[in-house]
PDB file of C-alpha atoms and ligand atoms in Angstrom:
ATOM      1  CA  UNK A  22       3.507 -25.557   4.345  1.00 57.00           C
ATOM      2  CA  UNK A  23       3.250 -23.906   1.037  1.00 70.00           C
ATOM      3  CA  UNK A  24       5.693 -24.307  -1.876  1.00 91.00           C
ATOM      4  CA  UNK A  25       7.990 -22.236  -4.147  1.00 96.00           C
ATOM      5  CA  UNK A  26       6.472 -20.696  -6.883  1.00 97.00           C
ATOM      6  CA  UNK A  27       7.102 -19.581 -10.424  1.00 98.00           C
ATOM      7  CA  UNK A  28       6.313 -16.363 -12.702  1.00 97.00           C
ATOM      8  CA  UNK A  29       7.573 -15.421 -16.012  1.00 97.00           C
ATOM      9  CA  UNK A  30      11.069 -16.035 -15.582  1.00 96.00           C
ATOM     10  CA  UNK A  31      10.913 -15.862 -11.917  1.00 97.00           C
ATOM     11  CA  UNK A  32      11.150 -17.917  -8.855  1.00 98.00           C
ATOM     12  CA  UNK A  33       9.869 -17.106  -5.258  1.00 98.00           C
ATOM     13  CA  UNK A  34       9.447 -18.705  -1.646  1.00 98.00           C
ATOM     14  CA  UNK A  35       7.686 -18.273   0.632  1.00 98.00           C
ATOM     15  CA  UNK A  36       8.321 -15.042   2.883  1.00 98.00           C
ATOM     16  CA  UNK A  37       5.512 -13.838   5.355  1.00 98.00           C
ATOM     17  CA  UNK A  38       2.525 -15.986   5.855  1.00 98.00           C
ATOM     18  CA  UNK A  39      -1.417 -15.700   5.877  1.00 98.00           C
ATOM     19  CA  UNK A  40      -1.573 -15.917   9.334  1.00 98.00           C
ATOM     20  CA  UNK A  41       1.205 -13.487   9.894  1.00 98.00           C
ATOM     21  CA  UNK A  42      -0.459 -10.925   7.787  1.00 98.00           C
ATOM     22  CA  UNK A  43      -3.763 -11.423   9.166  1.00 98.00           C
ATOM     23  CA  UNK A  44      -2.152 -10.704  13.206  1.00 98.00           C
ATOM     24  CA  UNK A  45      -0.750  -7.490  11.671  1.00 98.00           C
ATOM     25  CA  UNK A  46      -4.181  -6.400   9.754  1.00 98.00           C
ATOM     26  CA  UNK A  47      -5.573  -6.356  13.262  1.00 98.00           C
ATOM     27  CA  UNK A  48      -2.948  -4.659  15.180  1.00 98.00           C
ATOM     28  CA  UNK A  49      -2.565  -1.704  12.486  1.00 98.00           C
ATOM     29  CA  UNK A  50      -6.966  -1.478  12.915  1.00 98.00           C
ATOM     30  CA  UNK A  51      -6.547  -1.323  16.247  1.00 98.00           C
ATOM     31  CA  UNK A  52      -4.155   1.163  16.122  1.00 98.00           C
ATOM     32  CA  UNK A  53      -5.658   3.248  13.852  1.00 98.00           C
ATOM     33  CA  UNK A  54      -8.750   2.983  15.436  1.00 98.00           C
ATOM     34  CA  UNK A  55      -6.663   4.077  18.825  1.00 98.00           C
ATOM     35  CA  UNK A  56      -5.105   6.609  17.223  1.00 98.00           C
ATOM     36  CA  UNK A  57      -8.839   8.553  15.795  1.00 98.00           C
ATOM     37  CA  UNK A  58     -10.596   7.355  18.725  1.00 98.00           C
ATOM     38  CA  UNK A  59     -14.588   8.259  17.198  1.00 97.00           C
ATOM     39  CA  UNK A  60     -13.861  10.131  14.468  1.00 98.00           C
ATOM     40  CA  UNK A  61     -14.866   9.013  11.062  1.00 98.00           C
ATOM     41  CA  UNK A  62     -11.408   7.860   9.045  1.00 98.00           C
ATOM     42  CA  UNK A  63     -11.632   8.354   5.281  1.00 98.00           C
ATOM     43  CA  UNK A  64      -9.241   5.377   3.707  1.00 98.00           C
ATOM     44  CA  UNK A  65      -7.803   6.170   0.157  1.00 98.00           C
ATOM     45  CA  UNK A  66      -6.411   3.134  -0.835  1.00 98.00           C
ATOM     46  CA  UNK A  67      -4.200   3.272  -4.094  1.00 97.00           C
ATOM     47  CA  UNK A  68      -5.375   0.357  -6.554  1.00 96.00           C
ATOM     48  CA  UNK A  69      -4.050  -1.909  -7.355  1.00 96.00           C
ATOM     49  CA  UNK A  70      -1.625  -3.070  -5.072  1.00 97.00           C
ATOM     50  CA  UNK A  71      -2.934  -2.347  -1.794  1.00 98.00           C
ATOM     51  CA  UNK A  72      -6.779  -4.649  -2.408  1.00 98.00           C
ATOM     52  CA  UNK A  73      -6.323  -7.407  -0.752  1.00 98.00           C
ATOM     53  CA  UNK A  74      -4.394  -5.647   2.533  1.00 98.00           C
ATOM     54  CA  UNK A  75      -7.826  -3.273   1.868  1.00 98.00           C
ATOM     55  CA  UNK A  76     -10.163  -5.590   2.010  1.00 98.00           C
ATOM     56  CA  UNK A  77      -8.347  -7.317   5.657  1.00 98.00           C
ATOM     57  CA  UNK A  78      -8.433  -4.150   7.255  1.00 98.00           C
ATOM     58  CA  UNK A  79     -11.536  -2.531   6.159  1.00 98.00           C
ATOM     59  CA  UNK A  80     -12.773  -6.314   7.296  1.00 98.00           C
ATOM     60  CA  UNK A  81     -11.099  -6.311  11.145  1.00 98.00           C
ATOM     61  CA  UNK A  82     -12.003  -1.879  11.765  1.00 98.00           C
ATOM     62  CA  UNK A  83     -14.654  -1.189  14.267  1.00 96.00           C
ATOM     63  CA  UNK A  84     -16.825   2.280  14.459  1.00 97.00           C
ATOM     64  CA  UNK A  85     -16.864   4.942  11.989  1.00 98.00           C
ATOM     65  CA  UNK A  86     -14.804   4.682   8.225  1.00 98.00           C
ATOM     66  CA  UNK A  87     -15.123   5.405   4.820  1.00 98.00           C
ATOM     67  CA  UNK A  88     -13.316   3.866   1.851  1.00 98.00           C
ATOM     68  CA  UNK A  89     -12.140   5.331  -1.699  1.00 97.00           C
ATOM     69  CA  UNK A  90     -10.321   3.973  -4.279  1.00 97.00           C
ATOM     70  CA  UNK A  91      -7.897   6.142  -6.639  1.00 97.00           C
ATOM     71  CA  UNK A  92      -4.745   5.337  -8.941  1.00 95.00           C
ATOM     72  CA  UNK A  93      -2.138   7.742  -9.494  1.00 90.00           C
ATOM     73  CA  UNK A  94      -1.875   7.646 -13.734  1.00 85.00           C
ATOM     74  CA  UNK A  95       1.004   8.849 -15.221  1.00 76.00           C
ATOM     75  CA  UNK A  96       1.529   9.945 -18.689  1.00 75.00           C
ATOM     76  CA  UNK A  97       3.980  11.831 -21.039  1.00 73.00           C
ATOM     77  CA  UNK A  98       3.759  15.773 -21.297  1.00 66.00           C
ATOM     78  CA  UNK A  99       5.027  17.724 -23.084  1.00 64.00           C
ATOM     79  CA  UNK A 100       8.800  16.763 -24.354  1.00 63.00           C
ATOM     80  CA  UNK A 101       9.807  19.112 -22.203  1.00 66.00           C
ATOM     81  CA  UNK A 102       7.302  18.407 -18.887  1.00 64.00           C
ATOM     82  CA  UNK A 103       8.158  14.734 -18.887  1.00 72.00           C
ATOM     83  CA  UNK A 104       6.078  12.263 -16.971  1.00 77.00           C
ATOM     84  CA  UNK A 105       3.149  14.440 -16.024  1.00 77.00           C
ATOM     85  CA  UNK A 106       1.153  12.332 -12.771  1.00 82.00           C
ATOM     86  CA  UNK A 107      -2.472  12.700 -12.552  1.00 89.00           C
ATOM     87  CA  UNK A 108      -4.540  11.035  -9.204  1.00 92.00           C
ATOM     88  CA  UNK A 109      -7.475   8.969 -10.667  1.00 92.00           C
ATOM     89  CA  UNK A 110     -10.892   7.940  -8.821  1.00 92.00           C
ATOM     90  CA  UNK A 111     -10.875  10.780  -6.130  1.00 93.00           C
ATOM     91  CA  UNK A 112     -14.344  12.206  -6.313  1.00 89.00           C
ATOM     92  CA  UNK A 113     -15.418  12.862  -3.182  1.00 92.00           C
ATOM     93  CA  UNK A 114     -14.637  15.716  -1.450  1.00 95.00           C
ATOM     94  CA  UNK A 115     -11.877  15.212   1.655  1.00 97.00           C
ATOM     95  CA  UNK A 116     -11.716  19.095   2.391  1.00 97.00           C
ATOM     96  CA  UNK A 117     -11.817  18.987   6.799  1.00 97.00           C
ATOM     97  CA  UNK A 118     -11.417  15.002   6.977  1.00 98.00           C
ATOM     98  CA  UNK A 119      -8.788  12.460   8.079  1.00 98.00           C
ATOM     99  CA  UNK A 120      -7.676  10.580   5.410  1.00 98.00           C
ATOM    100  CA  UNK A 121      -5.440   7.181   5.052  1.00 98.00           C
ATOM    101  CA  UNK A 122      -3.900   6.440   2.764  1.00 98.00           C
ATOM    102  CA  UNK A 123      -3.552   2.644   1.909  1.00 98.00           C
ATOM    103  CA  UNK A 124      -0.360   0.855  -0.019  1.00 98.00           C
ATOM    104  CA  UNK A 125       0.342  -2.428  -0.236  1.00 98.00           C
ATOM    105  CA  UNK A 126       4.344  -0.892  -0.596  1.00 98.00           C
ATOM    106  CA  UNK A 127       5.964   2.186   0.286  1.00 97.00           C
ATOM    107  CA  UNK A 128       9.577   1.250  -1.632  1.00 96.00           C
ATOM    108  CA  UNK A 129      11.311   5.067  -2.537  1.00 96.00           C
ATOM    109  CA  UNK A 130       8.267   6.461  -1.037  1.00 96.00           C
ATOM    110  CA  UNK A 131       8.153   8.649  -4.452  1.00 93.00           C
ATOM    111  CA  UNK A 132       4.684   7.424  -5.662  1.00 93.00           C
ATOM    112  CA  UNK A 133       2.904   7.547  -2.026  1.00 95.00           C
ATOM    113  CA  UNK A 134       4.867  11.194  -1.635  1.00 95.00           C
ATOM    114  CA  UNK A 135       3.034  12.317  -4.875  1.00 93.00           C
ATOM    115  CA  UNK A 136      -0.357  10.940  -3.960  1.00 95.00           C
ATOM    116  CA  UNK A 137       0.025  13.050  -0.367  1.00 96.00           C
ATOM    117  CA  UNK A 138       1.237  15.716  -2.508  1.00 94.00           C
ATOM    118  CA  UNK A 139      -1.841  15.825  -4.560  1.00 94.00           C
ATOM    119  CA  UNK A 140      -4.575  15.736  -1.789  1.00 96.00           C
ATOM    120  CA  UNK A 141      -2.914  18.251   0.167  1.00 96.00           C
ATOM    121  CA  UNK A 142      -3.643  20.407  -2.238  1.00 95.00           C
ATOM    122  CA  UNK A 143      -7.672  19.450  -1.085  1.00 96.00           C
ATOM    123  CA  UNK A 144      -7.360  20.219   2.691  1.00 97.00           C
ATOM    124  CA  UNK A 145      -7.655  17.591   4.137  1.00 98.00           C
ATOM    125  CA  UNK A 146      -7.703  18.030   8.868  1.00 98.00           C
ATOM    126  CA  UNK A 147      -4.714  14.951   8.564  1.00 98.00           C
ATOM    127  CA  UNK A 148      -3.047  12.845   6.051  1.00 98.00           C
ATOM    128  CA  UNK A 149      -1.246   9.510   7.149  1.00 98.00           C
ATOM    129  CA  UNK A 150      -0.503   6.523   5.308  1.00 98.00           C
ATOM    130  CA  UNK A 151      -0.644   2.868   6.685  1.00 98.00           C
ATOM    131  CA  UNK A 152       0.915   0.136   4.363  1.00 98.00           C
ATOM    132  CA  UNK A 153       1.690  -3.069   5.003  1.00 98.00           C
ATOM    133  CA  UNK A 154       5.039  -3.111   3.352  1.00 98.00           C
ATOM    134  CA  UNK A 155       7.577  -0.907   4.112  1.00 98.00           C
ATOM    135  CA  UNK A 156      11.428  -0.674   2.942  1.00 98.00           C
ATOM    136  CA  UNK A 157      13.673   1.278   5.081  1.00 98.00           C
ATOM    137  CA  UNK A 158      16.260   0.778   2.610  1.00 97.00           C
ATOM    138  CA  UNK A 159      15.168   1.715  -0.494  1.00 96.00           C
ATOM    139  CA  UNK A 160      12.806   4.699   1.383  1.00 96.00           C
ATOM    140  CA  UNK A 161      14.224   8.151  -0.269  1.00 96.00           C
ATOM    141  CA  UNK A 162      10.992  10.171   1.536  1.00 92.00           C
ATOM    142  CA  UNK A 163      11.200  12.799   4.358  1.00 90.00           C
ATOM    143  CA  UNK A 164       8.656  11.015   6.948  1.00 92.00           C
ATOM    144  CA  UNK A 165       8.378   7.510   7.036  1.00 96.00           C
ATOM    145  CA  UNK A 166       5.010   6.095   6.892  1.00 98.00           C
ATOM    146  CA  UNK A 167       3.013   5.978  10.269  1.00 98.00           C
ATOM    147  CA  UNK A 168       1.509   2.558  10.215  1.00 98.00           C
ATOM    148  CA  UNK A 169       2.999  -0.316   8.562  1.00 98.00           C
ATOM    149  CA  UNK A 170       2.951  -3.997   9.065  1.00 98.00           C
ATOM    150  CA  UNK A 171       6.295  -5.452   8.357  1.00 98.00           C
ATOM    151  CA  UNK A 172       9.716  -4.032   7.520  1.00 98.00           C
ATOM    152  CA  UNK A 173      11.554  -5.685   4.775  1.00 98.00           C
ATOM    153  CA  UNK A 174      14.674  -6.318   2.928  1.00 97.00           C
ATOM    154  CA  UNK A 175      15.030  -4.595  -0.383  1.00 96.00           C
ATOM    155  CA  UNK A 176      14.337  -7.367  -2.454  1.00 94.00           C
ATOM    156  CA  UNK A 177      11.842  -7.847  -4.525  1.00 97.00           C
ATOM    157  CA  UNK A 178       8.480  -9.294  -3.146  1.00 98.00           C
ATOM    158  CA  UNK A 179       4.821 -11.023  -4.694  1.00 98.00           C
ATOM    159  CA  UNK A 180       1.270 -12.049  -3.848  1.00 98.00           C
ATOM    160  CA  UNK A 181      -0.820 -10.680  -1.790  1.00 98.00           C
ATOM    161  CA  UNK A 182      -2.252  -8.037  -3.709  1.00 98.00           C
ATOM    162  CA  UNK A 183       1.689  -7.368  -5.127  1.00 98.00           C
ATOM    163  CA  UNK A 184       2.524  -8.135  -8.661  1.00 97.00           C
ATOM    164  CA  UNK A 185       5.486  -8.961 -10.905  1.00 97.00           C
ATOM    165  CA  UNK A 186       5.140  -7.774 -14.115  1.00 96.00           C
ATOM    166  CA  UNK A 187       0.556  -8.275 -13.058  1.00 96.00           C
ATOM    167  CA  UNK A 188       1.162 -11.824 -12.021  1.00 97.00           C
ATOM    168  CA  UNK A 189       1.007 -13.456  -8.688  1.00 98.00           C
ATOM    169  CA  UNK A 190      -1.510 -10.565  -7.284  1.00 98.00           C
ATOM    170  CA  UNK A 191      -3.694 -13.685  -5.962  1.00 98.00           C
ATOM    171  CA  UNK A 192      -1.882 -15.274  -3.668  1.00 98.00           C
ATOM    172  CA  UNK A 193      -2.970 -14.985  -0.194  1.00 97.00           C
ATOM    173  CA  UNK A 194       0.460 -14.840   1.277  1.00 98.00           C
ATOM    174  CA  UNK A 195       3.689 -12.911   0.711  1.00 98.00           C
ATOM    175  CA  UNK A 196       6.369 -14.744  -1.498  1.00 98.00           C
ATOM    176  CA  UNK A 197       9.898 -13.206  -1.660  1.00 98.00           C
ATOM    177  CA  UNK A 198      12.406 -13.482  -4.951  1.00 97.00           C
ATOM    178  CA  UNK A 199      14.490 -16.275  -4.479  1.00 97.00           C
ATOM    179  CA  UNK A 200      18.422 -15.416  -4.629  1.00 89.00           C
TER     180      UNK A 200
HETATM  181  P1  IMP B  26       7.901   3.421  -4.754  1.00 62.38           P
HETATM  182  O1  IMP B  26       9.704   3.120  -4.798  1.00 62.38           O
HETATM  183  O2  IMP B  26       7.662   3.450  -3.171  1.00 62.38           O
HETATM  184  O3  IMP B  26       7.244   4.812  -5.795  1.00 62.38           O
HETATM  185  O4  IMP B  26       7.108   1.994  -4.892  1.00 62.38           O
HETATM  186  C1  IMP B  26       6.333   2.331  -6.149  1.00 62.38           C
HETATM  187  C2  IMP B  26       5.646   0.967  -6.910  1.00 62.38           C
HETATM  188  O5  IMP B  26       6.644  -0.079  -7.323  1.00 62.38           O
HETATM  189  C3  IMP B  26       4.653   0.454  -5.649  1.00 62.38           C
HETATM  190  O6  IMP B  26       3.321   1.186  -4.983  1.00 62.38           O
HETATM  191  C4  IMP B  26       4.851  -1.064  -5.981  1.00 62.38           C
HETATM  192  O7  IMP B  26       3.885  -1.125  -7.382  1.00 62.38           O
HETATM  193  C5  IMP B  26       6.011  -1.552  -6.649  1.00 62.38           C
HETATM  194  N1  IMP B  26       6.970  -2.037  -6.094  1.00 62.38           N
HETATM  195  C6  IMP B  26       8.335  -1.161  -4.949  1.00 62.38           C
HETATM  196  N2  IMP B  26       8.659  -2.861  -4.375  1.00 62.38           N
HETATM  197  C7  IMP B  26       7.776  -4.013  -4.791  1.00 62.38           C
HETATM  198  C8  IMP B  26       8.452  -5.125  -4.587  1.00 62.38           C
HETATM  199  O8  IMP B  26       9.092  -6.009  -3.874  1.00 62.38           O
HETATM  200  N3  IMP B  26       7.085  -6.147  -5.369  1.00 62.38           N
HETATM  201  C9  IMP B  26       5.782  -5.022  -6.062  1.00 62.38           C
HETATM  202  N4  IMP B  26       5.949  -4.320  -6.393  1.00 62.38           N
HETATM  203  C10 IMP B  26       6.764  -3.600  -5.462  1.00 62.38           C
HETATM  204 MG1   MG B  27       1.460  -0.405  -6.106  1.00 62.38          MG
END
């Protein structure tokens, strides 16, 4: 049994085991393949948090699947325009492609919504979201992610790619903030 971990000023307790994660990942990959049949699926994995999930999901996929990594960067625009968001890393044509966005976590859903809006401008055939974790209580979007590993309460988690101030991404299971 794994133990509590301490990162910076917070304690975290084991929450979702590696075994449970990997078994959900297998279910997700079968679900995706069943839904897309023999079509080629282009995964767009949103860095940094989803690298571990992406790796395990890719290893579990059958058939034709491609992968690119993307990142949403934000910088301060001019004083009136506020924050400007830019999608970086997408250096291929996605027109007419079946896109599945891979996320580590959908919290308010704002991040993934921004990614979807920017991808839609390039006319893909379809766009769906596959996230390892989904916090329905925090979600402010219109459409819930089609594929999710686990619905979790509105509580901070780390591990398996997810970070607390850049730490904790290396753990092979998911930890939850201790009460
Ligand atoms: P959003 O609120 O759905 O836009 O999520 C924004 C980002 O916040 C996610 O991509 C994560 O990087 C981060 N985030 C949200 N909840 C958690 C959490 O519980 N642990 C670690 N990162 C989180
Ligand atoms: Mg993230």
